[in-house]
Amino acid sequence: MSADLEIKFYFAYTSPFTYLAWAPAQDLERTHRVKLRFIPYGVNIRKTYGNLDNPEADRRKVRYLYLDARRIAKERGLVIYPPKKIFSCRLAFYGGLYTAKHDRFLPYSDRVFERFWKHELDVEKPDAINGVLTEVGLDANEFHHYVEADARAELDRCFEEADRDQVFGVPTFIVQGEPFWGEDRIDWLIKKLDALDLRR
């Protein structure tokens, strides 16, 4: 039997639509002969949607996107509270890269997503990220050494790969070079996988 087809999944913990795509994305590995590769990607919110400190008109699209996200989340039994500021995801990304090296990426990411969107986790605070790492059985001191030594270069390589794949937002799936942007494109992605005869 041939190896499972790789699907790149570009994600951000601070993206509500990535959170909505999180479980359906993992379902793909159960329904199809595919393997997800999770790649962090940071979106510049101000560049994409405008400066949120500007007048009311500049905030309309962002507010509407969160409204949609909360509608979808409610249907799925998830909680999404819009953040009160723009958060940097860098430290949480470092945690994701570190946990991936120790086979703890999914339990770490599950906690980060759920708690961030319930306003129970500040992804910019080292103590908060350290707490999640400890919960999933990893050493926070070793993580600190990783952050100091390798984390920035590894995250930069992820962003460089995203540029090569012409990623502009998250969640984005890449299947054989073809992009699918947004949690509402997963149905199209499934049709492609079915056309490739990859259903289990």
CSV table of C-alpha atoms in Angstrom, one decimal:
chain,number,residue,atom,x,y,z
A,1,MET,CA,0.0,0.0,0.0
A,2,SER,CA,1.3,3.4,-0.9
A,3,ALA,CA,2.1,6.0,1.8
A,4,ASP,CA,-0.7,8.4,2.8
A,5,LEU,CA,-1.0,11.6,0.9
A,6,GLU,CA,0.3,14.6,2.8
A,7,ILE,CA,-2.0,17.5,3.4
A,8,LYS,CA,-0.4,20.7,4.6
A,9,PHE,CA,-2.6,22.5,7.2
A,10,TYR,CA,-1.6,26.1,7.8
A,11,PHE,CA,-3.0,27.2,11.1
A,12,ALA,CA,-3.0,29.8,13.8
A,13,TYR,CA,-4.3,29.5,17.4
A,14,THR,CA,-5.7,33.0,17.3
A,15,SER,CA,-7.8,32.3,14.2
A,16,PRO,CA,-11.4,31.4,15.0
A,17,PHE,CA,-11.9,29.7,11.7
A,18,THR,CA,-8.8,27.6,12.2
A,19,TYR,CA,-10.4,26.5,15.5
A,20,LEU,CA,-13.6,25.6,13.6
A,21,ALA,CA,-11.5,23.6,11.1
A,22,TRP,CA,-9.5,21.8,13.8
A,23,ALA,CA,-11.7,18.8,14.4
A,24,PRO,CA,-12.9,18.4,10.8
A,25,ALA,CA,-9.3,18.5,9.6
A,26,GLN,CA,-8.3,15.7,11.9
A,27,ASP,CA,-11.4,13.7,10.7
A,28,LEU,CA,-9.8,13.6,7.2
A,29,GLU,CA,-7.1,11.2,8.5
A,30,ARG,CA,-9.9,8.8,9.6
A,31,THR,CA,-11.9,9.0,6.4
A,32,HIS,CA,-9.1,9.2,3.9
A,33,ARG,CA,-5.6,7.9,3.3
A,34,VAL,CA,-4.0,11.2,4.1
A,35,LYS,CA,-1.6,12.6,6.7
A,36,LEU,CA,-1.9,16.1,8.0
A,37,ARG,CA,1.2,18.2,8.4
A,38,PHE,CA,0.5,21.1,10.7
A,39,ILE,CA,2.4,24.3,9.8
A,40,PRO,CA,2.0,27.5,11.8
A,41,TYR,CA,1.3,30.7,9.9
A,42,GLY,CA,0.9,34.2,11.3
A,43,VAL,CA,-1.6,36.6,9.7
A,44,ASN,CA,-1.0,40.3,10.0
A,45,ILE,CA,-4.5,41.3,11.2
A,46,ARG,CA,-4.0,45.1,10.7
A,47,LYS,CA,-2.6,44.5,7.2
A,48,THR,CA,-5.4,42.2,6.2
A,49,TYR,CA,-8.4,43.9,7.8
A,50,GLY,CA,-7.2,47.4,8.5
A,51,ASN,CA,-6.1,49.1,11.7
A,52,LEU,CA,-8.7,48.2,14.4
A,53,ASP,CA,-8.1,51.5,16.1
A,54,ASN,CA,-9.5,53.3,13.1
A,55,PRO,CA,-13.1,54.6,12.9
A,56,GLU,CA,-16.1,52.2,13.1
A,57,ALA,CA,-16.2,51.4,9.4
A,58,ASP,CA,-12.8,49.7,9.5
A,59,ARG,CA,-14.0,47.2,12.2
A,60,ARG,CA,-17.2,46.0,10.4
A,61,LYS,CA,-15.6,43.1,8.5
A,62,VAL,CA,-13.8,41.8,11.5
A,63,ARG,CA,-16.9,42.1,13.7
A,64,TYR,CA,-18.9,40.3,11.1
A,65,LEU,CA,-16.3,37.5,10.7
A,66,TYR,CA,-16.5,36.9,14.5
A,67,LEU,CA,-20.3,36.8,14.3
A,68,ASP,CA,-20.1,34.1,11.7
A,69,ALA,CA,-17.5,32.2,13.7
A,70,ARG,CA,-19.7,32.2,16.8
A,71,ARG,CA,-22.8,31.0,14.8
A,72,ILE,CA,-20.8,28.1,13.5
A,73,ALA,CA,-19.3,27.4,16.9
A,74,LYS,CA,-22.6,27.3,18.5
A,75,GLU,CA,-23.9,24.7,16.1
A,76,ARG,CA,-20.9,22.5,17.0
A,77,GLY,CA,-21.0,23.0,20.7
A,78,LEU,CA,-17.9,25.2,20.8
A,79,VAL,CA,-17.3,28.5,22.5
A,80,ILE,CA,-15.7,31.4,20.8
A,81,TYR,CA,-15.5,34.8,22.6
A,82,PRO,CA,-14.0,37.5,20.4
A,83,PRO,CA,-10.6,38.6,21.8
A,84,LYS,CA,-10.4,42.0,23.3
A,85,LYS,CA,-7.1,42.8,21.6
A,86,ILE,CA,-4.8,41.5,18.8
A,87,PHE,CA,-2.6,38.8,20.3
A,88,SER,CA,0.8,37.7,19.0
A,89,CYS,CA,0.7,33.9,18.5
A,90,ARG,CA,4.5,33.5,18.3
A,91,LEU,CA,5.0,32.0,21.8
A,92,ALA,CA,2.1,29.6,21.3
A,93,PHE,CA,3.6,28.6,17.9
A,94,TYR,CA,6.9,27.9,19.6
A,95,GLY,CA,5.0,25.6,21.9
A,96,GLY,CA,3.4,23.9,19.0
A,97,LEU,CA,6.7,23.3,17.3
A,98,TYR,CA,8.2,22.0,20.5
A,99,THR,CA,5.4,19.6,21.3
A,100,ALA,CA,5.5,18.3,17.8
A,101,LYS,CA,9.0,17.1,18.5
A,102,HIS,CA,7.7,15.1,21.5
A,103,ASP,CA,4.5,13.7,20.0
A,104,ARG,CA,2.3,16.0,22.2
A,105,PHE,CA,1.2,18.5,19.5
A,106,LEU,CA,-2.5,17.5,19.4
A,107,PRO,CA,-3.1,17.5,23.2
A,108,TYR,CA,-1.2,20.8,23.5
A,109,SER,CA,-3.1,22.4,20.6
A,110,ASP,CA,-6.5,21.2,21.8
A,111,ARG,CA,-5.9,22.9,25.1
A,112,VAL,CA,-4.6,26.1,23.6
A,113,PHE,CA,-7.4,26.5,21.1
A,114,GLU,CA,-10.2,25.8,23.6
A,115,ARG,CA,-8.8,27.9,26.4
A,116,PHE,CA,-7.8,30.9,24.2
A,117,TRP,CA,-11.3,31.1,22.7
A,118,LYS,CA,-12.9,30.9,26.1
A,119,HIS,CA,-10.6,33.7,27.4
A,120,GLU,CA,-9.0,31.3,29.8
A,121,LEU,CA,-5.5,31.4,28.2
A,122,ASP,CA,-3.2,34.4,27.3
A,123,VAL,CA,-1.1,33.0,24.5
A,124,GLU,CA,1.5,35.8,25.1
A,125,LYS,CA,2.3,34.9,28.7
A,126,PRO,CA,5.1,32.4,29.2
A,127,ASP,CA,3.7,31.1,32.4
A,128,ALA,CA,0.4,30.3,30.7
A,129,ILE,CA,2.1,28.4,27.9
A,130,ASN,CA,4.4,26.7,30.4
A,131,GLY,CA,1.3,25.5,32.3
A,132,VAL,CA,-0.1,23.8,29.2
A,133,LEU,CA,3.2,22.2,28.4
A,134,THR,CA,3.4,20.8,31.9
A,135,GLU,CA,-0.2,19.4,31.6
A,136,VAL,CA,0.8,17.4,28.5
A,137,GLY,CA,3.8,16.0,30.2
A,138,LEU,CA,6.7,18.2,28.9
A,139,ASP,CA,9.4,20.2,30.8
A,140,ALA,CA,8.9,23.9,30.7
A,141,ASN,CA,12.6,24.5,31.3
A,142,GLU,CA,13.6,22.5,28.3
A,143,PHE,CA,11.0,24.4,26.3
A,144,HIS,CA,12.7,27.7,27.4
A,145,HIS,CA,16.0,26.4,26.1
A,146,TYR,CA,14.3,25.5,22.8
A,147,VAL,CA,12.9,29.0,22.6
A,148,GLU,CA,16.3,30.5,23.1
A,149,ALA,CA,18.1,28.3,20.7
A,150,ASP,CA,16.0,27.0,17.8
A,151,ALA,CA,12.4,28.2,17.9
A,152,ARG,CA,12.7,31.4,15.9
A,153,ALA,CA,14.6,29.9,13.0
A,154,GLU,CA,12.1,27.0,12.8
A,155,LEU,CA,9.1,29.3,12.8
A,156,ASP,CA,10.8,31.4,10.1
A,157,ARG,CA,11.1,28.3,8.0
A,158,CYS,CA,7.4,27.7,8.4
A,159,PHE,CA,6.6,31.2,7.2
A,160,GLU,CA,9.0,30.8,4.3
A,161,GLU,CA,7.2,27.6,3.2
A,162,ALA,CA,3.9,29.4,3.5
A,163,ASP,CA,5.3,32.1,1.2
A,164,ARG,CA,6.3,29.5,-1.3
A,165,ASP,CA,2.8,28.0,-1.1
A,166,GLN,CA,1.4,31.5,-1.6
A,167,VAL,CA,-0.6,31.3,1.7
A,168,PHE,CA,-2.4,34.5,2.7
A,169,GLY,CA,-4.7,33.4,5.5
A,170,VAL,CA,-5.7,30.5,7.8
A,171,PRO,CA,-6.8,27.9,7.8
A,172,THR,CA,-5.3,26.9,4.5
A,173,PHE,CA,-5.0,23.3,3.3
A,174,ILE,CA,-2.6,22.5,0.4
A,175,VAL,CA,-3.3,19.3,-1.5
A,176,GLN,CA,-0.9,18.4,-4.3
A,177,GLY,CA,-0.2,22.1,-4.6
A,178,GLU,CA,-3.8,23.2,-4.7
A,179,PRO,CA,-5.0,25.6,-1.9
A,180,PHE,CA,-8.2,25.4,0.0
A,181,TRP,CA,-8.7,28.5,2.2
A,182,GLY,CA,-11.2,28.5,5.1
A,183,GLU,CA,-13.0,25.9,7.1
A,184,ASP,CA,-16.0,26.1,4.7
A,185,ARG,CA,-13.8,24.8,1.9
A,186,ILE,CA,-13.3,21.4,3.5
A,187,ASP,CA,-16.2,19.9,1.6
A,188,TRP,CA,-14.3,20.8,-1.7
A,189,LEU,CA,-11.1,19.3,-0.3
A,190,ILE,CA,-13.0,16.1,0.4
A,191,LYS,CA,-14.3,16.0,-3.1
A,192,LYS,CA,-10.7,16.3,-4.4
A,193,LEU,CA,-9.6,13.4,-2.1
A,194,ASP,CA,-12.5,11.3,-3.3
A,195,ALA,CA,-11.6,12.0,-6.9
A,196,LEU,CA,-8.1,10.8,-6.1
A,197,ASP,CA,-9.6,7.6,-4.7
A,198,LEU,CA,-8.3,8.1,-1.2
A,199,ARG,CA,-11.3,7.3,0.8
A,200,ARG,CA,-10.6,4.5,3.4
